[in-house]
JSON list of C-alpha atoms in Angstrom, two decimals:
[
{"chain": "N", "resi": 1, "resn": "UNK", "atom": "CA", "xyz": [0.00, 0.00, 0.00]},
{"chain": "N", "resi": 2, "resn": "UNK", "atom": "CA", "xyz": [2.54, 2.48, 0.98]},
{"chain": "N", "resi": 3, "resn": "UNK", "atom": "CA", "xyz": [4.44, 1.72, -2.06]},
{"chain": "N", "resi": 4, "resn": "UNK", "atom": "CA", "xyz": [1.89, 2.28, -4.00]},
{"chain": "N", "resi": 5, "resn": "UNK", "atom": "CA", "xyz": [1.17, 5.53, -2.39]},
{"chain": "N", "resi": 6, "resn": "UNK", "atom": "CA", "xyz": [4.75, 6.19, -3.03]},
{"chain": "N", "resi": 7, "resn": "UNK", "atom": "CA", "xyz": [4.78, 5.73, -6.89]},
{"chain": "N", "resi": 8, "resn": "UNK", "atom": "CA", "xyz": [0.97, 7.14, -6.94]},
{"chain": "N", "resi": 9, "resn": "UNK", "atom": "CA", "xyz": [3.35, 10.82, -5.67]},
{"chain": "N", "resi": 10, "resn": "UNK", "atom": "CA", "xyz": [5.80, 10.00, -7.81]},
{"chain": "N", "resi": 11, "resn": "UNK", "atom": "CA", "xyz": [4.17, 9.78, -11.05]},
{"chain": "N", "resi": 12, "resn": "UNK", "atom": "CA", "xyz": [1.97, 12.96, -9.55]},
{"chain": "N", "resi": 13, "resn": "UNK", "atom": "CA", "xyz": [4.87, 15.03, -9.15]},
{"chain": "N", "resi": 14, "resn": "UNK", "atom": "CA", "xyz": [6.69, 14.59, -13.02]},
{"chain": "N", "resi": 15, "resn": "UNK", "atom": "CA", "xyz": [2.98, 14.82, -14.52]},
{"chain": "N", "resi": 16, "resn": "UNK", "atom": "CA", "xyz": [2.67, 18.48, -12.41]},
{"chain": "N", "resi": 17, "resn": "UNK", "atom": "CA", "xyz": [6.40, 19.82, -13.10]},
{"chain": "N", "resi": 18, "resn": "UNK", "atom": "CA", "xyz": [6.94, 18.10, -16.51]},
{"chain": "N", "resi": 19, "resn": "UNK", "atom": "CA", "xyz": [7.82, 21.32, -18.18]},
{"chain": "N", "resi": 20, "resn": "UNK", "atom": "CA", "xyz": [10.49, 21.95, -15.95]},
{"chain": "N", "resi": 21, "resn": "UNK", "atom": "CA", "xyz": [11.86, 18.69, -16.17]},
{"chain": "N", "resi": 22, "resn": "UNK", "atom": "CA", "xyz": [11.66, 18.93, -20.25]},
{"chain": "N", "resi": 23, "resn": "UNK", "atom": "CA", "xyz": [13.40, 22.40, -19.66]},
{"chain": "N", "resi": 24, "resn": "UNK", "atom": "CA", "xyz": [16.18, 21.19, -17.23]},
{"chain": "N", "resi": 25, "resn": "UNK", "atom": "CA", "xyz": [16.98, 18.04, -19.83]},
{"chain": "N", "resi": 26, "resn": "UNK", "atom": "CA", "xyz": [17.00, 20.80, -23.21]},
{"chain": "N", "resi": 27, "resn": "UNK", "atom": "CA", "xyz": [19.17, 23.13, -21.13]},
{"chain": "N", "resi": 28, "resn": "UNK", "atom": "CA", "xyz": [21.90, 20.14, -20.01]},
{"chain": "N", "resi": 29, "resn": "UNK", "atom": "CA", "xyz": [21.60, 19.01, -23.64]},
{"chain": "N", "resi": 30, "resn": "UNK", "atom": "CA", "xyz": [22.64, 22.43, -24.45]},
{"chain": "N", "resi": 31, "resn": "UNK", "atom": "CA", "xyz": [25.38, 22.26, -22.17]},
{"chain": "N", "resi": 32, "resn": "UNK", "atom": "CA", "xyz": [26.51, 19.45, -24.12]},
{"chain": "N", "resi": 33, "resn": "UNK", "atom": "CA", "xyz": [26.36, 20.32, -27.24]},
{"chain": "N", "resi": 34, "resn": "UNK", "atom": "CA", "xyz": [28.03, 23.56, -26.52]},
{"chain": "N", "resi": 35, "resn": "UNK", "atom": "CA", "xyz": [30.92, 21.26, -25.09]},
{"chain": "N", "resi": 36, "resn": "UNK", "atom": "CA", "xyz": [31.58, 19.90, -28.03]},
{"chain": "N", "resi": 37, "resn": "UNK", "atom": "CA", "xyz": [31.32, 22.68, -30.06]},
{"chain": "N", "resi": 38, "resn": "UNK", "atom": "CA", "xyz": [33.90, 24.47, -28.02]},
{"chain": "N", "resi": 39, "resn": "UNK", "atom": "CA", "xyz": [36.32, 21.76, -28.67]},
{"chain": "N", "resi": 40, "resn": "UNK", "atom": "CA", "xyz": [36.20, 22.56, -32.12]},
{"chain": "N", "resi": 41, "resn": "UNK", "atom": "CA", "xyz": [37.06, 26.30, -31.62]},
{"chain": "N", "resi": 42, "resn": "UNK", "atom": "CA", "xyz": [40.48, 25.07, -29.72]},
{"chain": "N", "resi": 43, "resn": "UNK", "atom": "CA", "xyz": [43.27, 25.44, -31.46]},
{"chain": "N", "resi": 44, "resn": "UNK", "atom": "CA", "xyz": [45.95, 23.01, -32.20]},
{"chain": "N", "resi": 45, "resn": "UNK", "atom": "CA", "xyz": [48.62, 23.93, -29.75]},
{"chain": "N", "resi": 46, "resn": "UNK", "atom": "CA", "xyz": [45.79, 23.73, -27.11]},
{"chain": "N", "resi": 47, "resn": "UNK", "atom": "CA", "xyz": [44.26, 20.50, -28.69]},
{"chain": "N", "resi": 48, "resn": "UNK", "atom": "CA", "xyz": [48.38, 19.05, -28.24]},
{"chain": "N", "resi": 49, "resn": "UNK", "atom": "CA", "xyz": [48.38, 20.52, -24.84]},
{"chain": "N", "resi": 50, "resn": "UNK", "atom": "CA", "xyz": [45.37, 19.01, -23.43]},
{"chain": "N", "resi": 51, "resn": "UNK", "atom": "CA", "xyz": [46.04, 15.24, -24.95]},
{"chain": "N", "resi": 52, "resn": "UNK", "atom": "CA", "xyz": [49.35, 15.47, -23.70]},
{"chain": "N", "resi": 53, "resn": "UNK", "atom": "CA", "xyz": [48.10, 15.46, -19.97]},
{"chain": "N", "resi": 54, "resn": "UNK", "atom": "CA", "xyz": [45.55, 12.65, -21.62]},
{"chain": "N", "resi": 55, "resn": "UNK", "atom": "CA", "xyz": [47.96, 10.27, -22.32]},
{"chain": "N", "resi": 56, "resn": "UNK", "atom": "CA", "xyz": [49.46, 10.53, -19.35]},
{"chain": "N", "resi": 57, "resn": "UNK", "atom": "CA", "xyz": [46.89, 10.04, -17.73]},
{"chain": "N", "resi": 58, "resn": "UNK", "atom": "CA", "xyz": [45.79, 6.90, -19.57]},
{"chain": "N", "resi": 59, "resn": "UNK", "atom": "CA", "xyz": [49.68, 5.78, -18.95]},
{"chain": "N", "resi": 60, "resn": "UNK", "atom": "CA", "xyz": [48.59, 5.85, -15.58]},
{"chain": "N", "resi": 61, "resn": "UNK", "atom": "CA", "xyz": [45.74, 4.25, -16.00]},
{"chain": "N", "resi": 62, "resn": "UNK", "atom": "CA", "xyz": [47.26, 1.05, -17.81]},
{"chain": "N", "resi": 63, "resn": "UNK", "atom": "CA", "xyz": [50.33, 0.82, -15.39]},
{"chain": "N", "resi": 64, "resn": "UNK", "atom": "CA", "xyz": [47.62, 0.79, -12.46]},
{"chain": "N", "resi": 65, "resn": "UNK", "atom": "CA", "xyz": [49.25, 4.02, -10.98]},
{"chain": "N", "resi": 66, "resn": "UNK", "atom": "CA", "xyz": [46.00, 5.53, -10.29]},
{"chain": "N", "resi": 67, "resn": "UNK", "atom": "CA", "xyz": [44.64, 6.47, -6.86]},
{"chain": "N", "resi": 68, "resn": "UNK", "atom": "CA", "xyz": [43.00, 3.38, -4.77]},
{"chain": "N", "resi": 69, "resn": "UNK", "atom": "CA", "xyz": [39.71, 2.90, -5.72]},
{"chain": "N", "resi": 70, "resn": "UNK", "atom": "CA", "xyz": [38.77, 3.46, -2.14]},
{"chain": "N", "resi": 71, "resn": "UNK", "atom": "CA", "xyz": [39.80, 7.22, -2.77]},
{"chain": "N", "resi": 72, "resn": "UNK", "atom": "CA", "xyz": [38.40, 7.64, -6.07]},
{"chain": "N", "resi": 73, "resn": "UNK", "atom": "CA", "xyz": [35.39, 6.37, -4.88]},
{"chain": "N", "resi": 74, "resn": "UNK", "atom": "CA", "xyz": [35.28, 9.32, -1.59]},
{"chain": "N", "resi": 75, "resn": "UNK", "atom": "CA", "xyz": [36.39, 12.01, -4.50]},
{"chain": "N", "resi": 76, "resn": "UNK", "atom": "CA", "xyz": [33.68, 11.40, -6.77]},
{"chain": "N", "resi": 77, "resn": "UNK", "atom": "CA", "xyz": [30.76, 11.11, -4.05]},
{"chain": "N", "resi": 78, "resn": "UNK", "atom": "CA", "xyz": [31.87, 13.87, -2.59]},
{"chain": "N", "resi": 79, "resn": "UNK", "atom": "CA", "xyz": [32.12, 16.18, -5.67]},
{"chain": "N", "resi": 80, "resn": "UNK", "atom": "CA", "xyz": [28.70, 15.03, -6.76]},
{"chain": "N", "resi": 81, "resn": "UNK", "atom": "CA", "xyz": [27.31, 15.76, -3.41]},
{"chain": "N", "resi": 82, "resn": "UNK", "atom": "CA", "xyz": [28.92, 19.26, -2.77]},
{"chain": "N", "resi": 83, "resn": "UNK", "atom": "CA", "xyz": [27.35, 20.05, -6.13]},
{"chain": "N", "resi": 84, "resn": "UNK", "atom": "CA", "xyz": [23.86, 18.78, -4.83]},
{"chain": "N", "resi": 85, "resn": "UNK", "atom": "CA", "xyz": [24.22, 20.41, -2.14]},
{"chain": "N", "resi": 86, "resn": "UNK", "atom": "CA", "xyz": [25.03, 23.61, -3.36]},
{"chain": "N", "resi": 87, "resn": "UNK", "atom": "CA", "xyz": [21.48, 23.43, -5.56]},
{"chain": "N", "resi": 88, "resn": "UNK", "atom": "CA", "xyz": [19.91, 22.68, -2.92]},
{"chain": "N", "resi": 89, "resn": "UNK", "atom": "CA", "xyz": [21.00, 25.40, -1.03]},
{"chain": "N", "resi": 90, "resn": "UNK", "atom": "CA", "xyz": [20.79, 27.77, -3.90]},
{"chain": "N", "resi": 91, "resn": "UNK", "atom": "CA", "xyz": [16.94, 26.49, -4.28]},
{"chain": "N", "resi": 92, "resn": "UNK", "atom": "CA", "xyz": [15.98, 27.36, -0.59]},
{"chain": "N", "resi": 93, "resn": "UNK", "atom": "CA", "xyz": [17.79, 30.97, -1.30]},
{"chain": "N", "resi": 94, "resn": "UNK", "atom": "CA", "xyz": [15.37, 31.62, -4.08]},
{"chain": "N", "resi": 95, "resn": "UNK", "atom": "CA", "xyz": [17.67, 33.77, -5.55]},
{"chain": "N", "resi": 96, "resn": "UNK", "atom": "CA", "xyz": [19.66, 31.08, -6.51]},
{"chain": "N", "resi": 97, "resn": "UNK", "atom": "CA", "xyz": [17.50, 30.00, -9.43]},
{"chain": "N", "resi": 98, "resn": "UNK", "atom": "CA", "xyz": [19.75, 31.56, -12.53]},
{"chain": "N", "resi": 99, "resn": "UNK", "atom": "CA", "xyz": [22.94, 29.51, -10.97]},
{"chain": "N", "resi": 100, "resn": "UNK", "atom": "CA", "xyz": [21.16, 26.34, -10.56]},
{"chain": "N", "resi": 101, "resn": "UNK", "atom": "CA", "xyz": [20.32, 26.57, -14.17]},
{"chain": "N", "resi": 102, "resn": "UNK", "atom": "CA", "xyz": [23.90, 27.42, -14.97]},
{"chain": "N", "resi": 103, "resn": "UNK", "atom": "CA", "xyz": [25.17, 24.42, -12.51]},
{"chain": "N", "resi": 104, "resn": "UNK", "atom": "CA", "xyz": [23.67, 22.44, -14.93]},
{"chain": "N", "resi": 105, "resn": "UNK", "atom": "CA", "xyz": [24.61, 23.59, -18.08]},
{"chain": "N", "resi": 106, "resn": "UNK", "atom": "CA", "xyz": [28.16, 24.03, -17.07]},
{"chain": "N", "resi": 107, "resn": "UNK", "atom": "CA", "xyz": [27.71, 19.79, -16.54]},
{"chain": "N", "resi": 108, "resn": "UNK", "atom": "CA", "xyz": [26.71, 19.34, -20.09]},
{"chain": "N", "resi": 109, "resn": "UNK", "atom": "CA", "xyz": [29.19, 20.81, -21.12]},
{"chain": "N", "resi": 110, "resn": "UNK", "atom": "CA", "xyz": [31.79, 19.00, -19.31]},
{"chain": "N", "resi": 111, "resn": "UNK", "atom": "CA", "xyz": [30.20, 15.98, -20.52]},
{"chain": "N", "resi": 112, "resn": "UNK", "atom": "CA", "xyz": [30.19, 17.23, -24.11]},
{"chain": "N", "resi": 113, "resn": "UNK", "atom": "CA", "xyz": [33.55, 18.55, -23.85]},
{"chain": "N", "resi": 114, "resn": "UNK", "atom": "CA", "xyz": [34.70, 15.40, -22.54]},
{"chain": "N", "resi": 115, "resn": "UNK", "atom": "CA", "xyz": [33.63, 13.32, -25.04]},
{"chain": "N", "resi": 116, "resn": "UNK", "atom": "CA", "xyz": [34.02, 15.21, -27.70]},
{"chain": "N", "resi": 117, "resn": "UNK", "atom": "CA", "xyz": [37.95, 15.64, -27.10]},
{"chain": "N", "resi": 118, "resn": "UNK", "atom": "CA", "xyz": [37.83, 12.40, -26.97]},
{"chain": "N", "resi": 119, "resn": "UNK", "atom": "CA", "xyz": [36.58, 11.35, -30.55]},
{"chain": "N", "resi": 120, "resn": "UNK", "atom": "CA", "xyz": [38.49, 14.54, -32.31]},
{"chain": "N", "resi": 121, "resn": "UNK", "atom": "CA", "xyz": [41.73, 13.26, -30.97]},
{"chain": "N", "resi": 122, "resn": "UNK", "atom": "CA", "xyz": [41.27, 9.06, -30.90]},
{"chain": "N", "resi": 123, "resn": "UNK", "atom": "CA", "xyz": [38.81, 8.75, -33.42]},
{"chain": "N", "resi": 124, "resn": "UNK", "atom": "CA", "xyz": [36.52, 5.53, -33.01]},
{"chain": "N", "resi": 125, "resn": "UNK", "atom": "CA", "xyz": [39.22, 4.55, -29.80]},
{"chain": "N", "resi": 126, "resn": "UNK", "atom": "CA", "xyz": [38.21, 7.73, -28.04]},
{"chain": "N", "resi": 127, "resn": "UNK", "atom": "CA", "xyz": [34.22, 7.01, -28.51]},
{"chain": "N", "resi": 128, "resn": "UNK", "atom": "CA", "xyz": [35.07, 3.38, -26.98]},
{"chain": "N", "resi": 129, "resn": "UNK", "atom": "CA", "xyz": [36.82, 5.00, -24.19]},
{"chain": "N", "resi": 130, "resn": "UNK", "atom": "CA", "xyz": [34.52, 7.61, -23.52]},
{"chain": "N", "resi": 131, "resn": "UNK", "atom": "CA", "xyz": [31.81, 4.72, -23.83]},
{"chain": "N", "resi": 132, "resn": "UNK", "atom": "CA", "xyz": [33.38, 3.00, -20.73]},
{"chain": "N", "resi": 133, "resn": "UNK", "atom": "CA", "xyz": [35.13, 5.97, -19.17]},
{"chain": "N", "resi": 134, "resn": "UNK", "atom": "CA", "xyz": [32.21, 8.59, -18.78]},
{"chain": "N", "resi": 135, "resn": "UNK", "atom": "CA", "xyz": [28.84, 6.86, -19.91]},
{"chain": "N", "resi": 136, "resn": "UNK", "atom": "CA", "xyz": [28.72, 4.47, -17.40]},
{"chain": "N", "resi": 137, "resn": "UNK", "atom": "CA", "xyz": [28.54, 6.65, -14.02]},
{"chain": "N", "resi": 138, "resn": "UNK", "atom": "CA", "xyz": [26.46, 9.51, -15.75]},
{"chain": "N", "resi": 139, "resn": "UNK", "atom": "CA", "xyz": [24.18, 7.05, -16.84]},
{"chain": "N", "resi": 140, "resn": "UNK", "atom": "CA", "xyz": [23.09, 8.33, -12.89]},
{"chain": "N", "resi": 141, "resn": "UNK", "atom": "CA", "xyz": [24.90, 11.11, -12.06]},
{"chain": "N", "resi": 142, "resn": "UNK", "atom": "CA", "xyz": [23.47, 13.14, -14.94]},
{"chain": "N", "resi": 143, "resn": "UNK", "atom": "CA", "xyz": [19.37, 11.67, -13.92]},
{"chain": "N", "resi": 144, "resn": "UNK", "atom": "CA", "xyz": [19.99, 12.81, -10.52]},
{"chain": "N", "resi": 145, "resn": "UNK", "atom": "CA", "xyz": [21.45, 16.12, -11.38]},
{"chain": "N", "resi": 146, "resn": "UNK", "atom": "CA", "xyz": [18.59, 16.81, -13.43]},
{"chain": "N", "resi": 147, "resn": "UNK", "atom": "CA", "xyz": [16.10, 15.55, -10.98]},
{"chain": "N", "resi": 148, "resn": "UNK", "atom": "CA", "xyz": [17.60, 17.89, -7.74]},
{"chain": "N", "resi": 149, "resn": "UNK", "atom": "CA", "xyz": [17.77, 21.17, -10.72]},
{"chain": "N", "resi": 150, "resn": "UNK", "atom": "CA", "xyz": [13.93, 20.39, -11.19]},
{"chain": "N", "resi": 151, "resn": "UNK", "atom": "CA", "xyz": [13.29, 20.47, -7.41]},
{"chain": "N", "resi": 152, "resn": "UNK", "atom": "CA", "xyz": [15.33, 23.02, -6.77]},
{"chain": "N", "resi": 153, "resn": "UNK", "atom": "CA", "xyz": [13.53, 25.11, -8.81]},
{"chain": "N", "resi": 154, "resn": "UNK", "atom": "CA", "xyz": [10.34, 24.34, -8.12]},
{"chain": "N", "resi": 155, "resn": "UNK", "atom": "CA", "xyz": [11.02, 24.28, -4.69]},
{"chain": "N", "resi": 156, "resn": "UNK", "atom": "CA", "xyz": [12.25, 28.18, -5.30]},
{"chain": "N", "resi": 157, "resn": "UNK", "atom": "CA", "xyz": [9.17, 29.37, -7.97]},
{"chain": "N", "resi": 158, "resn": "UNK", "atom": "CA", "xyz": [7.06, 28.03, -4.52]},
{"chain": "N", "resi": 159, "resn": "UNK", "atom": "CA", "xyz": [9.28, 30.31, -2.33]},
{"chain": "N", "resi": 160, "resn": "UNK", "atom": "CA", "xyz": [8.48, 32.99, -4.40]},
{"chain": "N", "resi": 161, "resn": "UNK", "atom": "CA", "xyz": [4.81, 32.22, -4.88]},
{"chain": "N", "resi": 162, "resn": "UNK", "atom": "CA", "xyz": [4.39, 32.10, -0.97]},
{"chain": "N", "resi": 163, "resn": "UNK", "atom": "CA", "xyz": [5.85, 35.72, -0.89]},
{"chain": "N", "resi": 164, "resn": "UNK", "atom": "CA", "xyz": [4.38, 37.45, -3.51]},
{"chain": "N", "resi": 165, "resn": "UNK", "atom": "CA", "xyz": [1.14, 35.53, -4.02]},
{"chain": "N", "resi": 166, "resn": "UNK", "atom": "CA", "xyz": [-0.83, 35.32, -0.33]},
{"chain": "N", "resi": 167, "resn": "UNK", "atom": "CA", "xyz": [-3.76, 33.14, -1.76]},
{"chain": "N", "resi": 168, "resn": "UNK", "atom": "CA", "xyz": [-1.35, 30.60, -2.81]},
{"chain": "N", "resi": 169, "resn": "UNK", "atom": "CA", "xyz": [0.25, 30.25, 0.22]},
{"chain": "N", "resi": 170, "resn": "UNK", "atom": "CA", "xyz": [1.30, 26.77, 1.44]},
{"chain": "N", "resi": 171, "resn": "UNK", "atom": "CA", "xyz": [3.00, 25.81, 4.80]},
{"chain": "N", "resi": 172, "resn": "UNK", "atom": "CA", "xyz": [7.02, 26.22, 4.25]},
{"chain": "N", "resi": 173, "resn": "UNK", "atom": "CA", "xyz": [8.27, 23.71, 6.72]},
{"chain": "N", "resi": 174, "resn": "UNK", "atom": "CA", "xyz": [6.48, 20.03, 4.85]},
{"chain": "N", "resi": 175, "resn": "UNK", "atom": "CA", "xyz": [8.01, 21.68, 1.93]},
{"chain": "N", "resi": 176, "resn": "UNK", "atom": "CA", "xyz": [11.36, 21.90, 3.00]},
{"chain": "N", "resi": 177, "resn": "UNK", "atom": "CA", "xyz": [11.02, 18.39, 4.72]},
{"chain": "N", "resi": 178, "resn": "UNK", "atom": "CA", "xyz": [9.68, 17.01, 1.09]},
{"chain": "N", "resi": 179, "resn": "UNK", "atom": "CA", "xyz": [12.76, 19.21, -0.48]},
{"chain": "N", "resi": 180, "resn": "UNK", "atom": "CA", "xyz": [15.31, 17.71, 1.87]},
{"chain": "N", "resi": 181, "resn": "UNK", "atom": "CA", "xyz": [14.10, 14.08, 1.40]},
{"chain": "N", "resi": 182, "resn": "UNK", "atom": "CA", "xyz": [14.78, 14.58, -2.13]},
{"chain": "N", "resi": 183, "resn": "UNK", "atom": "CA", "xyz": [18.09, 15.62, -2.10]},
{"chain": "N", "resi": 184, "resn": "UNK", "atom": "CA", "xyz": [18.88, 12.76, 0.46]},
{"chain": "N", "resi": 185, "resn": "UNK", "atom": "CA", "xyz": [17.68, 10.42, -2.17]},
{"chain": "N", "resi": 186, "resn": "UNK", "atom": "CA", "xyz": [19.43, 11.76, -4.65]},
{"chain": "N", "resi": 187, "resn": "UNK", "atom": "CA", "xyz": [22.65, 11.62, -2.31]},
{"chain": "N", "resi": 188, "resn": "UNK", "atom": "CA", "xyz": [22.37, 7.94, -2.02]},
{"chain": "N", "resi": 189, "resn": "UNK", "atom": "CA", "xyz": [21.37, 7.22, -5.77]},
{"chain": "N", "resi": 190, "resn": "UNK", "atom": "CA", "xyz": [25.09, 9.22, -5.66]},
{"chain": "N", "resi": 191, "resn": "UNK", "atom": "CA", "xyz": [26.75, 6.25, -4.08]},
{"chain": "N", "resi": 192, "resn": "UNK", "atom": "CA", "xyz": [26.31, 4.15, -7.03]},
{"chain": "N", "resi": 193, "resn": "UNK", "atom": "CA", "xyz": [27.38, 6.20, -9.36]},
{"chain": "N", "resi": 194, "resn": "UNK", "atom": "CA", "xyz": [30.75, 6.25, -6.83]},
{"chain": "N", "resi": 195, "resn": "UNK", "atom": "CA", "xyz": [30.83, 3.26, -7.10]},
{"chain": "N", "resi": 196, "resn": "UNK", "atom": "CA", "xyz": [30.72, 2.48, -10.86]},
{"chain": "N", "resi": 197, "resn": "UNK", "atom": "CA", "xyz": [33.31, 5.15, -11.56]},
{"chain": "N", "resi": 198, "resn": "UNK", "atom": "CA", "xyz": [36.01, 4.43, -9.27]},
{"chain": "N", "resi": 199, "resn": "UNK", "atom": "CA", "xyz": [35.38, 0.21, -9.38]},
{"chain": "N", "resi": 200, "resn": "UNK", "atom": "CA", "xyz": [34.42, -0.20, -12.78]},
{"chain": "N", "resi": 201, "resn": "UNK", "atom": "CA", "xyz": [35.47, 2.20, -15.07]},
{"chain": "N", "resi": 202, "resn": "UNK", "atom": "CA", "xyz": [39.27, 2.08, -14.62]},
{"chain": "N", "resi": 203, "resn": "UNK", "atom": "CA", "xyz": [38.63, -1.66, -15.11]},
{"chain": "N", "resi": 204, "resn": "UNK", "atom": "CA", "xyz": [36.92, -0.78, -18.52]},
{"chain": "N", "resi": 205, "resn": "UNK", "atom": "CA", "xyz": [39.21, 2.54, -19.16]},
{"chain": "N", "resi": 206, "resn": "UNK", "atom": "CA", "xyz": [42.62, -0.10, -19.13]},
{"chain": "N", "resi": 207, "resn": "UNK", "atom": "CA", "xyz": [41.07, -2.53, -21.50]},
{"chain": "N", "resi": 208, "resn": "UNK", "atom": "CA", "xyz": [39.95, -0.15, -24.24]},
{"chain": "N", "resi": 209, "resn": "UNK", "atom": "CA", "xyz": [43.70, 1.68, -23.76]},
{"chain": "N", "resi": 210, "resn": "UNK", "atom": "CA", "xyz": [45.58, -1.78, -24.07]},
{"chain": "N", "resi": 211, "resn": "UNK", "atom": "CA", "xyz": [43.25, -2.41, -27.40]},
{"chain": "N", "resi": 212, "resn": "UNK", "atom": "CA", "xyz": [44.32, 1.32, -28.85]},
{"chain": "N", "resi": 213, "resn": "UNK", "atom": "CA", "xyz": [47.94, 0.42, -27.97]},
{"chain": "N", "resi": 214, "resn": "UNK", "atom": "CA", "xyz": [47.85, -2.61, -30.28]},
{"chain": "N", "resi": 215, "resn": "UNK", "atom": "CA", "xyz": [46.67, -0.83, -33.13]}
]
């Protein structure tokens, strides 16, 4: 029953704020392509500059002179939740709106930059190995960035609502409760995503490198 209750609010929720969720996903697809288009407008020097520090990187990788995947794994939850938490705290500030907007464009285009580096320099390698080195983990991270931007805002739009609009006035502290349980979803969705990046991805990462080296 209460799961049902559970996905009965859950389905309620996307169906009343599916505009900003459509918005949120255009904007980080936005973010993305403008990644990739600004890897395009680098110039070769820079392009040399930046796969130079790649390759050494992916030396480390194969020689297994990474961090411990222990560490990795505290580094990435812990940059994904400083970021969540920093929307969430921008959505109780209300006038944090434009930067959660940005926070989440400036991830697309990390992700498009990323990736697109990738295939301009390796060619069909570089696709592989941004297949294995940043699909897997975003395959959550970038869901659950998009999910805590959508409640952020709407959490904030409410904000403002209660203190310009008197009629539509609804009880702040349940909504800050419901906005809080969110984000401590969210946060533990996170752990996954830890968990796939730091155990399985330099797994993945080393096998697509060793394949490129034999070519």
């Amino acid at each position: 029953m209460r799961r049902q209750t559970f996905k009965s609010a859950f389905v309620l929720h996307f169906r009343e704020h599916s505009s900003i969720y459509l918005f949120m996903i255009v904007l980080f697809l936005m973010g993305v392509i403008f990644g990739a288009i600004v890897v395009n407008s680098l110039n070769f020097s820079q392009k040399q500059d930046l796969y130079y520090y790649l390759t050494r990187f992916f030396g480390q990788v194969s020689s297994g002179e990474l961090a411990s995947a222990y560490d990795m794994f505290q580094q990435s939850y812990f940059h994904n939740i400083k970021y969540i938490g920093l929307m969430w705290i921008l959505g109780i500030s209300i006038i944090g709106l434009p930067i959660i907007l940005i926070l989440l464009f400036l991830k697309g285009i990390v992700v498009g930059f990323t990736v697109g580096f990738l295939v301009n320099q390796m060619g069909w390698h570089g696709f592989l190995l941004s297949f294995v080195s940043v699909m897997p983990q975003n395959l959550l991270i970038i869901p659950a960035f998009i999910i805590m931007g959508a409640v952020s805002v709407s959490f904030s739009l409410k904000m403002v609502r209660n203190q310009f609009m008197k009629r539509a006035y609804e009880p702040v502290f349940p909504m800050i409760v419901r906005y809080t349980l969110v984000m401590i979803f969210v946060s533990i969705g996170l752990l996954a995503s830890s968990f796939i990046e730091a155990y399985l991805s330099p797994s993945l990462m080393k096998e697509v490198i060793q394949i490129a080296n034999k070519k």
